[in-house]
């Protein structure tokens, strides 16, 4: 039984360990569709753009939150023997007495006057009306008022303020934040389109380099056969040492080109691994001939993200005009305050509570024409952005026409170069056979071989340009 549990644990560990290995193992024979999906999930630049999108989305909530006002809670603890503070503390706590004003000392002087009058009201009135007596009473310095004992003061307060009317400023800011969030989403989509373009281009680059390497390897084999034939001819006295050197030089040149192609392919794999944030060992090749683009101009203009961003910019700028216009409208707000104070924390809260509420309206009457000039600035900016939208549409249309013209020219060149390459291969094969029969020199064969390589390079270069232009159209539209 113990062994059964042990084997179960080991088997489970092997599955977990195998999953970890699969997570870190290089991708092999990776299809293009899966690579595009992985790029959207794993690319670091797309992750950064997603953070920007989330930040902008939270900005909408921030702008919307200002409509609900603000509630502040304040708790304050103080201790002071300052006469003004202590009297204010007692008054705020609803605990102030006449004794705090020094009335006990004032009444003491009045009592003394009563004693002097002997209980006679007329005599008391005469004493109180005596200027000296009045001066003595009014000059009494109340000890409780001027030299109070130190007192603690705890104040708890809630204050809620809410905007009632802001001249549509808050609603305009909310619309601006919403459009900024849409802008951030378009920015992310643009990054995704760029990474998709780079992934597709890298796939076509690798496929093209592999085809180039295959064709060069065939040429290399032909040159090696020619080299062996030249060596045999040299033994028979039909070829010179310079003939052999020419063939070896051409072979060395082809090997150099093969080395460059392999190095470029390795670099392309490194770049693809960077795009997917994961090592890629090999890919599933894509067709170099069937790739085409049939996207009409109206679809490009409808989907292009640069145009959409320009249109969003126009909406944002229109709302900025509304924000500036709000300076000429009144602002109305309301507030409510509720609190309680005591010399102990939360002591007798209900007995000492208080409230205040009010409404405030404010209208800017004059500030030197600053608001009027700011409004004109925003209106001019709106006109500028409107022209930028028109420019963006015309610029994208012109770029589309330029790219599609280049694609059409490349298609014609590819058709022509394929025929030229086929002819060059036939000519080279013919001259190779003629050389073996002694009817052509090795120099003639090498020249024909060079012409074949030149046609091959031109064809692959033109195919690469064509595919890249097609990808650029996709990047304009998606």
Coordinates of C-alpha atoms in Angstrom, one line a residue:
X1 CA 0.0 0.0 0.0
X2 CA 2.9 2.4 0.9
X3 CA 4.5 1.7 -2.5
X4 CA 1.2 2.5 -4.3
X5 CA 1.0 5.9 -2.6
X6 CA 4.7 6.6 -3.4
X7 CA 4.2 5.8 -7.1
X8 CA 1.1 8.0 -7.2
X9 CA 3.1 10.9 -5.7
X10 CA 6.0 10.4 -8.1
X11 CA 3.6 10.2 -11.1
X12 CA 1.9 13.4 -10.0
X13 CA 5.3 15.1 -9.6
X14 CA 6.3 13.9 -13.1
X15 CA 3.2 15.5 -14.6
X16 CA 3.8 18.8 -12.8
X17 CA 7.4 18.8 -13.8
X18 CA 6.6 18.0 -17.4
X19 CA 4.2 21.0 -17.5
X20 CA 7.0 23.2 -16.2
X21 CA 9.3 21.9 -18.9
X22 CA 6.6 22.5 -21.5
X23 CA 6.1 26.1 -20.3
X24 CA 9.8 26.9 -20.7
X25 CA 10.6 24.7 -23.7
X26 CA 11.2 26.5 -27.0
X27 CA 8.3 26.7 -29.5
X28 CA 8.9 24.3 -32.4
X29 CA 7.1 24.3 -35.8
X30 CA 5.0 27.3 -34.6
X31 CA 2.1 28.3 -36.9
X32 CA 1.6 31.9 -37.7
X33 CA -1.9 32.1 -36.2
X34 CA -0.7 30.8 -32.9
X35 CA 2.3 33.2 -32.9
X36 CA -0.1 36.1 -33.5
X37 CA -2.2 35.0 -30.6
X38 CA 0.8 34.5 -28.3
X39 CA 2.1 38.0 -29.2
X40 CA -1.2 39.5 -28.0
X41 CA -0.9 37.6 -24.8
X42 CA 2.8 37.8 -24.0
X43 CA 4.4 40.8 -25.8
X44 CA 5.8 43.3 -23.2
X45 CA 4.9 46.4 -25.2
X46 CA 1.3 45.3 -25.4
X47 CA 1.4 44.7 -21.7
X48 CA 2.6 48.3 -21.1
X49 CA -0.1 49.6 -23.5
X50 CA -2.7 47.6 -21.5
X51 CA -1.6 49.4 -18.3
X52 CA -2.1 52.7 -20.0
X53 CA -5.6 51.7 -21.1
X54 CA -6.5 50.7 -17.5
X55 CA -5.1 53.9 -16.2
X56 CA -7.2 55.9 -18.6
X57 CA -10.3 53.9 -17.8
X58 CA -9.8 54.7 -14.1
X59 CA -9.6 58.4 -15.2
X60 CA -13.2 58.1 -16.3
X61 CA -14.2 57.0 -12.8
X62 CA -12.2 59.9 -11.3
X63 CA -14.0 62.5 -13.5
X64 CA -17.4 61.0 -12.7
X65 CA -16.7 61.0 -9.0
X66 CA -16.5 64.8 -8.8
X67 CA -20.3 64.9 -9.5
X68 CA -21.0 63.2 -6.1
X69 CA -19.3 65.8 -4.0
X70 CA -16.9 65.2 -1.1
X71 CA -17.5 64.1 2.5
X72 CA -14.7 64.9 5.0
X73 CA -14.5 63.6 8.6
X74 CA -12.3 65.7 10.9
X75 CA -11.2 64.6 14.4
X76 CA -9.2 67.2 16.4
X77 CA -7.8 67.1 19.9
X78 CA -6.4 70.2 21.6
X79 CA -5.3 71.5 25.0
X80 CA -4.7 75.2 25.8
X81 CA -4.8 77.8 28.5
X82 CA -5.1 80.7 26.1
X83 CA -8.0 82.8 27.3
X84 CA -9.5 83.1 23.8
X85 CA -9.1 79.5 23.1
X86 CA -10.5 78.2 26.4
X87 CA -13.6 80.5 26.1
X88 CA -14.1 79.4 22.5
X89 CA -13.8 75.7 23.5
X90 CA -16.5 76.1 26.1
X91 CA -18.7 78.1 23.8
X92 CA -18.4 75.5 21.0
X93 CA -19.1 72.8 23.5
X94 CA -22.2 74.7 24.7
X95 CA -20.7 74.8 28.3
X96 CA -20.0 78.6 28.6
X97 CA -21.4 80.2 31.8
X98 CA -21.7 83.8 33.1
X99 CA -18.9 82.8 35.5
X100 CA -16.6 82.4 32.6
X101 CA -17.2 86.2 31.9
X102 CA -16.2 87.1 35.5
X103 CA -19.7 87.9 36.6
X104 CA -19.0 86.5 40.1
X105 CA -16.4 89.3 40.6
X106 CA -18.8 91.9 39.1
X107 CA -21.6 90.8 41.4
X108 CA -19.2 91.0 44.4
X109 CA -18.9 94.8 43.7
X110 CA -22.7 95.0 43.5
X111 CA -23.1 93.2 46.8
X112 CA -20.7 95.6 48.4
X113 CA -22.8 98.5 47.2
X114 CA -25.9 96.9 48.8
X115 CA -24.1 96.6 52.1
X116 CA -23.1 100.3 51.9
X117 CA -26.8 101.2 51.2
X118 CA -28.0 99.4 54.3
X119 CA -30.8 97.9 52.4
X120 CA -32.2 101.3 51.2
X121 CA -33.0 101.0 47.6
X122 CA -32.7 104.8 47.0
X123 CA -29.4 104.8 48.6
X124 CA -28.3 101.8 46.5
X125 CA -29.4 103.6 43.3
X126 CA -27.4 106.7 44.3
X127 CA -24.3 104.6 45.0
X128 CA -24.6 102.7 41.7
X129 CA -25.1 106.0 39.8
X130 CA -21.9 107.4 41.3
X131 CA -19.3 107.7 38.5
X132 CA -16.6 106.4 40.7
X133 CA -18.5 103.3 41.6
X134 CA -19.4 102.6 38.0
X135 CA -15.8 103.1 37.0
X136 CA -14.6 100.7 39.8
X137 CA -17.0 98.0 38.7
X138 CA -16.2 98.2 35.0
X139 CA -12.5 98.2 35.7
X140 CA -12.7 94.9 37.5
X141 CA -10.4 92.3 35.9
X142 CA -12.2 89.0 35.7
X143 CA -9.8 86.2 36.6
X144 CA -11.8 83.4 35.2
X145 CA -12.0 85.1 31.8
X146 CA -8.4 86.3 31.5
X147 CA -6.6 83.5 33.3
X148 CA -8.6 80.4 32.9
X149 CA -7.4 76.9 33.7
X150 CA -6.1 74.8 30.8
X151 CA -8.8 72.9 29.0
X152 CA -8.9 69.9 26.7
X153 CA -11.0 70.2 23.5
X154 CA -12.0 67.3 21.3
X155 CA -13.9 68.2 18.1
X156 CA -15.5 65.7 15.7
X157 CA -16.9 67.1 12.5
X158 CA -18.4 65.8 9.2
X159 CA -18.6 68.1 6.2
X160 CA -20.2 67.2 2.9
X161 CA -19.9 69.6 -0.1
X162 CA -21.5 69.0 -3.5
X163 CA -21.5 70.9 -6.8
X164 CA -25.0 71.8 -8.0
X165 CA -24.2 73.6 -11.2
X166 CA -20.8 74.2 -12.8
X167 CA -21.7 75.5 -16.2
X168 CA -21.3 71.9 -17.7
X169 CA -17.6 71.9 -16.7
X170 CA -17.8 68.6 -14.8
X171 CA -19.9 66.8 -17.6
X172 CA -17.3 68.1 -20.2
X173 CA -14.4 66.7 -18.1
X174 CA -16.3 63.4 -17.9
X175 CA -16.7 63.3 -21.7
X176 CA -13.0 64.2 -22.1
X177 CA -12.0 61.4 -19.8
X178 CA -14.2 58.9 -21.7
X179 CA -12.6 59.9 -25.0
X180 CA -9.1 59.7 -23.4
X181 CA -10.0 56.1 -22.4
X182 CA -11.0 55.4 -26.0
X183 CA -7.8 56.9 -27.1
X184 CA -5.8 54.6 -24.8
X185 CA -7.7 51.6 -26.2
X186 CA -6.8 52.7 -29.7
X187 CA -3.2 53.1 -28.7
X188 CA -3.2 49.6 -27.4
X189 CA -4.8 48.3 -30.6
X190 CA -2.2 50.2 -32.6
X191 CA 0.6 48.5 -30.7
X192 CA -1.1 45.1 -31.2
X193 CA -1.3 45.9 -35.0
X194 CA 2.4 46.9 -35.0
X195 CA 3.4 43.7 -33.2
X196 CA 1.2 41.7 -35.6
X197 CA 2.9 43.4 -38.5
X198 CA 6.3 42.6 -37.0
X199 CA 5.4 38.9 -36.4
X200 CA 4.0 38.4 -39.9
X201 CA 7.0 40.2 -41.4
X202 CA 9.4 38.0 -39.4
X203 CA 7.6 34.9 -40.6
X204 CA 7.9 35.9 -44.2
X205 CA 11.6 36.9 -43.7
X206 CA 12.4 33.5 -42.2
X207 CA 10.4 31.6 -44.9
X208 CA 12.2 33.7 -47.6
X209 CA 15.6 33.1 -46.0
X210 CA 14.9 29.3 -45.9
X211 CA 13.9 29.3 -49.5
X212 CA 17.0 31.3 -50.4
X213 CA 19.2 28.9 -48.4
X214 CA 17.6 26.0 -50.2
X215 CA 18.2 27.5 -53.6
X216 CA 21.7 28.5 -52.7
X217 CA 22.4 25.0 -51.4
X218 CA 21.3 23.6 -54.8
X219 CA 23.6 26.2 -56.5
X220 CA 26.4 25.2 -54.2
X221 CA 26.0 21.5 -55.1
X222 CA 26.1 22.4 -58.8
X223 CA 29.3 24.3 -58.2
X224 CA 30.8 21.5 -56.2
X225 CA 30.1 19.1 -59.1
X226 CA 31.6 21.6 -61.4
X227 CA 34.7 21.7 -59.2
X228 CA 35.1 17.9 -59.2
X229 CA 34.7 18.0 -63.0
X230 CA 37.3 20.7 -63.3
X231 CA 39.7 18.7 -61.2
X232 CA 39.3 15.7 -63.5
X233 CA 39.7 17.9 -66.6
X234 CA 42.9 19.3 -65.1
X235 CA 44.2 15.8 -64.6
X236 CA 43.5 15.1 -68.3
X237 CA 45.1 18.4 -69.3
X238 CA 41.9 20.0 -70.5
X239 CA 41.7 22.6 -67.7
X240 CA 44.1 25.0 -66.1
X241 CA 44.8 25.8 -62.5
X242 CA 43.1 29.2 -63.0
X243 CA 39.9 27.5 -64.0
X244 CA 39.9 25.6 -60.8
X245 CA 40.6 28.8 -58.8
X246 CA 37.7 30.5 -60.6
X247 CA 35.3 27.7 -59.5
X248 CA 36.7 27.7 -56.0
X249 CA 36.3 31.5 -55.8
X250 CA 32.6 31.2 -56.9
X251 CA 32.1 28.4 -54.4
X252 CA 33.5 30.5 -51.6
X253 CA 31.3 33.4 -52.6
X254 CA 28.2 31.1 -52.4
X255 CA 29.3 29.7 -49.0
X256 CA 29.6 33.3 -47.8
X257 CA 26.1 34.1 -48.9
X258 CA 24.8 30.9 -47.2
X259 CA 26.5 32.0 -44.0
X260 CA 24.9 35.4 -44.2
X261 CA 21.5 33.9 -44.9
X262 CA 21.8 31.6 -41.8
X263 CA 23.0 34.4 -39.6
X264 CA 20.1 36.6 -40.7
X265 CA 17.7 33.8 -40.1
X266 CA 19.1 33.3 -36.6
X267 CA 18.7 37.0 -35.9
X268 CA 15.1 36.8 -37.2
X269 CA 14.4 33.9 -34.7
X270 CA 15.9 36.0 -31.9
X271 CA 13.6 38.9 -32.9
X272 CA 10.5 36.6 -33.0
X273 CA 11.4 35.2 -29.6
X274 CA 11.6 38.8 -28.3
X275 CA 8.2 39.6 -29.8
X276 CA 6.6 36.5 -28.1
X277 CA 8.7 36.8 -24.9
X278 CA 9.5 33.1 -25.4
X279 CA 12.2 31.2 -27.3
X280 CA 11.2 30.1 -30.8
X281 CA 13.1 27.2 -32.2
X282 CA 11.3 26.8 -35.6
X283 CA 8.2 28.0 -37.4
X284 CA 5.8 26.6 -39.9
X285 CA 6.6 28.2 -43.2
X286 CA 4.1 30.5 -44.8
X287 CA 3.5 30.7 -48.6
X288 CA 5.4 33.5 -50.3
X289 CA 3.3 33.5 -53.5
X290 CA -0.4 33.2 -52.4
X291 CA -0.2 36.2 -49.9
X292 CA -2.3 39.0 -51.3
X293 CA -4.2 42.1 -50.2
X294 CA -7.7 43.0 -51.3
X295 CA -8.7 45.7 -48.9
X296 CA -10.5 48.7 -50.5
X297 CA -9.6 52.2 -49.6
X298 CA -13.0 53.0 -47.9
X299 CA -12.4 50.1 -45.5
X300 CA -8.9 51.5 -44.7
X301 CA -10.3 55.0 -44.0
X302 CA -13.0 53.5 -41.9
X303 CA -10.7 51.3 -39.8
X304 CA -7.5 53.3 -39.6
X305 CA -6.6 54.0 -36.0
X306 CA -4.7 57.2 -36.7
X307 CA -7.8 58.7 -38.3
X308 CA -9.9 57.4 -35.3
X309 CA -7.5 59.0 -32.9
X310 CA -7.6 62.3 -34.8
X311 CA -11.4 62.2 -34.7
X312 CA -11.3 61.6 -30.9
X313 CA -8.9 64.5 -30.6
X314 CA -11.5 66.7 -32.3
X315 CA -14.2 65.6 -29.8
X316 CA -11.8 66.2 -26.9
X317 CA -11.0 69.7 -28.2
X318 CA -14.7 70.5 -28.6
X319 CA -15.2 69.6 -25.0
X320 CA -12.3 71.8 -24.0
X321 CA -14.2 74.7 -25.7
X322 CA -17.2 73.8 -23.4
X323 CA -14.9 73.9 -20.4
X324 CA -13.6 77.3 -21.2
X325 CA -17.2 78.5 -21.8
X326 CA -18.1 77.5 -18.3
X327 CA -16.0 80.4 -17.0
X328 CA -18.8 82.7 -18.1
X329 CA -21.5 80.8 -16.2
X330 CA -22.2 80.8 -12.5
X331 CA -21.0 78.0 -10.2
X332 CA -23.4 76.9 -7.5
X333 CA -22.6 74.5 -4.7
X334 CA -24.1 73.4 -1.4
X335 CA -22.5 72.1 1.8
X336 CA -23.7 70.5 5.1
X337 CA -21.6 70.4 8.3
X338 CA -22.4 68.4 11.4
X339 CA -20.2 67.9 14.5
X340 CA -19.9 67.9 18.3
X341 CA -17.3 69.2 20.8
X342 CA -16.4 68.4 24.4
X343 CA -13.5 68.4 26.8
X344 CA -13.6 64.5 26.6
X345 CA -13.5 62.5 23.4
X346 CA -17.1 62.0 22.2
X347 CA -18.4 63.1 25.6
X348 CA -22.1 64.2 25.6
X349 CA -22.1 64.1 21.8
X350 CA -25.8 64.5 21.3
X351 CA -26.1 67.4 23.9
X352 CA -23.2 69.3 22.3
X353 CA -23.9 68.6 18.6
X354 CA -24.3 71.4 16.0
X355 CA -25.0 71.7 12.3
X356 CA -24.5 74.2 9.5
X357 CA -25.8 74.1 5.9
X358 CA -25.7 76.6 3.1
X359 CA -25.6 77.3 -0.6
X360 CA -23.0 79.4 -2.5
X361 CA -23.2 80.9 -5.9
X362 CA -20.2 82.5 -7.6
X363 CA -19.9 84.3 -10.9
X364 CA -16.7 85.7 -12.4
X365 CA -17.5 89.3 -13.4
X366 CA -14.1 90.5 -14.6
X367 CA -10.5 89.1 -14.8
X368 CA -8.8 91.2 -17.4
X369 CA -10.2 89.3 -20.4
X370 CA -8.3 86.1 -19.5
X371 CA -11.3 83.8 -19.9
X372 CA -12.4 85.4 -23.2
X373 CA -8.9 84.9 -24.6
X374 CA -8.7 81.3 -23.3
X375 CA -12.0 80.6 -25.0
X376 CA -10.7 81.9 -28.3
X377 CA -7.6 79.8 -27.9
X378 CA -9.6 76.7 -27.5
X379 CA -11.8 77.5 -30.5
X380 CA -8.7 78.0 -32.7
X381 CA -7.3 74.7 -31.4
X382 CA -10.6 73.0 -32.4
X383 CA -10.3 74.4 -35.9
X384 CA -6.7 73.3 -36.0
X385 CA -7.6 69.7 -35.0
X386 CA -10.4 69.6 -37.5
X387 CA -7.9 70.4 -40.2
X388 CA -5.6 67.7 -38.8
X389 CA -8.4 65.1 -39.2
X390 CA -8.8 66.1 -42.8
X391 CA -5.1 65.9 -43.3
X392 CA -4.9 62.5 -41.7
X393 CA -7.6 61.1 -44.0
X394 CA -5.9 62.5 -47.1
X395 CA -2.5 61.4 -45.9
X396 CA -3.7 57.8 -45.3
X397 CA -5.5 57.7 -48.7
X398 CA -2.3 58.9 -50.4
X399 CA -0.2 56.4 -48.6
X400 CA -2.6 53.6 -49.5
X401 CA -2.5 54.5 -53.2
X402 CA 1.3 54.7 -53.1
X403 CA 1.6 51.3 -51.4
X404 CA -0.9 49.5 -53.7
X405 CA 0.9 51.0 -56.7
X406 CA 4.2 49.6 -55.4
X407 CA 2.5 46.2 -54.9
X408 CA 1.2 46.1 -58.4
X409 CA 4.7 47.0 -59.8
X410 CA 6.3 44.3 -57.6
X411 CA 3.8 41.7 -58.9
X412 CA 4.9 42.5 -62.4
X413 CA 8.5 42.3 -61.5
X414 CA 8.1 39.0 -59.7
X415 CA 6.5 37.5 -62.8
X416 CA 9.3 38.8 -65.0
X417 CA 12.1 37.8 -62.6
X418 CA 10.7 34.2 -62.3
X419 CA 10.9 33.8 -66.0
X420 CA 14.4 35.4 -66.1
X421 CA 15.6 33.1 -63.3
X422 CA 14.2 30.0 -65.1
X423 CA 16.0 31.1 -68.3
X424 CA 19.2 31.8 -66.4
X425 CA 19.1 28.3 -64.8
X426 CA 18.6 26.7 -68.2
X427 CA 21.5 28.7 -69.7
X428 CA 23.8 27.7 -66.8
X429 CA 22.9 24.0 -67.1
X430 CA 23.5 24.2 -70.9
X431 CA 26.9 25.9 -70.4
X432 CA 27.9 23.4 -67.7
X433 CA 27.2 20.6 -70.2
X434 CA 29.1 22.4 -72.9
X435 CA 32.1 22.9 -70.6
X436 CA 32.2 19.1 -69.9
X437 CA 32.2 18.6 -73.6
X438 CA 35.0 21.1 -74.0
X439 CA 32.8 23.6 -76.0
X440 CA 32.8 26.4 -73.4
X441 CA 35.4 27.8 -71.0
X442 CA 35.1 27.7 -67.3
X443 CA 34.9 31.5 -67.3
X444 CA 31.7 31.3 -69.4
X445 CA 30.2 28.8 -66.9
X446 CA 31.1 31.0 -63.9
X447 CA 29.5 34.1 -65.6
X448 CA 26.3 32.2 -66.3
X449 CA 26.4 31.0 -62.7
X450 CA 26.8 34.5 -61.4
X451 CA 23.9 35.6 -63.6
X452 CA 21.7 32.9 -62.1
X453 CA 22.5 34.0 -58.6
X454 CA 21.9 37.6 -59.4
X455 CA 18.4 36.7 -60.8
X456 CA 17.7 34.7 -57.7
X457 CA 18.7 37.5 -55.4
X458 CA 16.6 40.0 -57.3
X459 CA 13.6 37.8 -57.2
X460 CA 13.8 37.2 -53.5
X461 CA 14.4 40.9 -52.8
X462 CA 11.4 41.9 -54.9
X463 CA 9.2 39.2 -53.2
X464 CA 10.3 40.5 -49.8
X465 CA 9.5 44.1 -50.8
X466 CA 6.1 43.0 -52.2
X467 CA 5.1 41.1 -49.0
X468 CA 6.2 43.9 -46.8
X469 CA 4.1 46.4 -48.7
X470 CA 1.1 44.1 -48.4
X471 CA 1.7 43.9 -44.6
X472 CA 1.8 47.7 -44.5
X473 CA -1.7 47.9 -46.1
X474 CA -2.9 45.5 -43.3
X475 CA -1.3 47.7 -40.7
X476 CA -3.1 50.7 -42.2
X477 CA -6.5 48.9 -41.9
X478 CA -6.2 46.9 -38.7

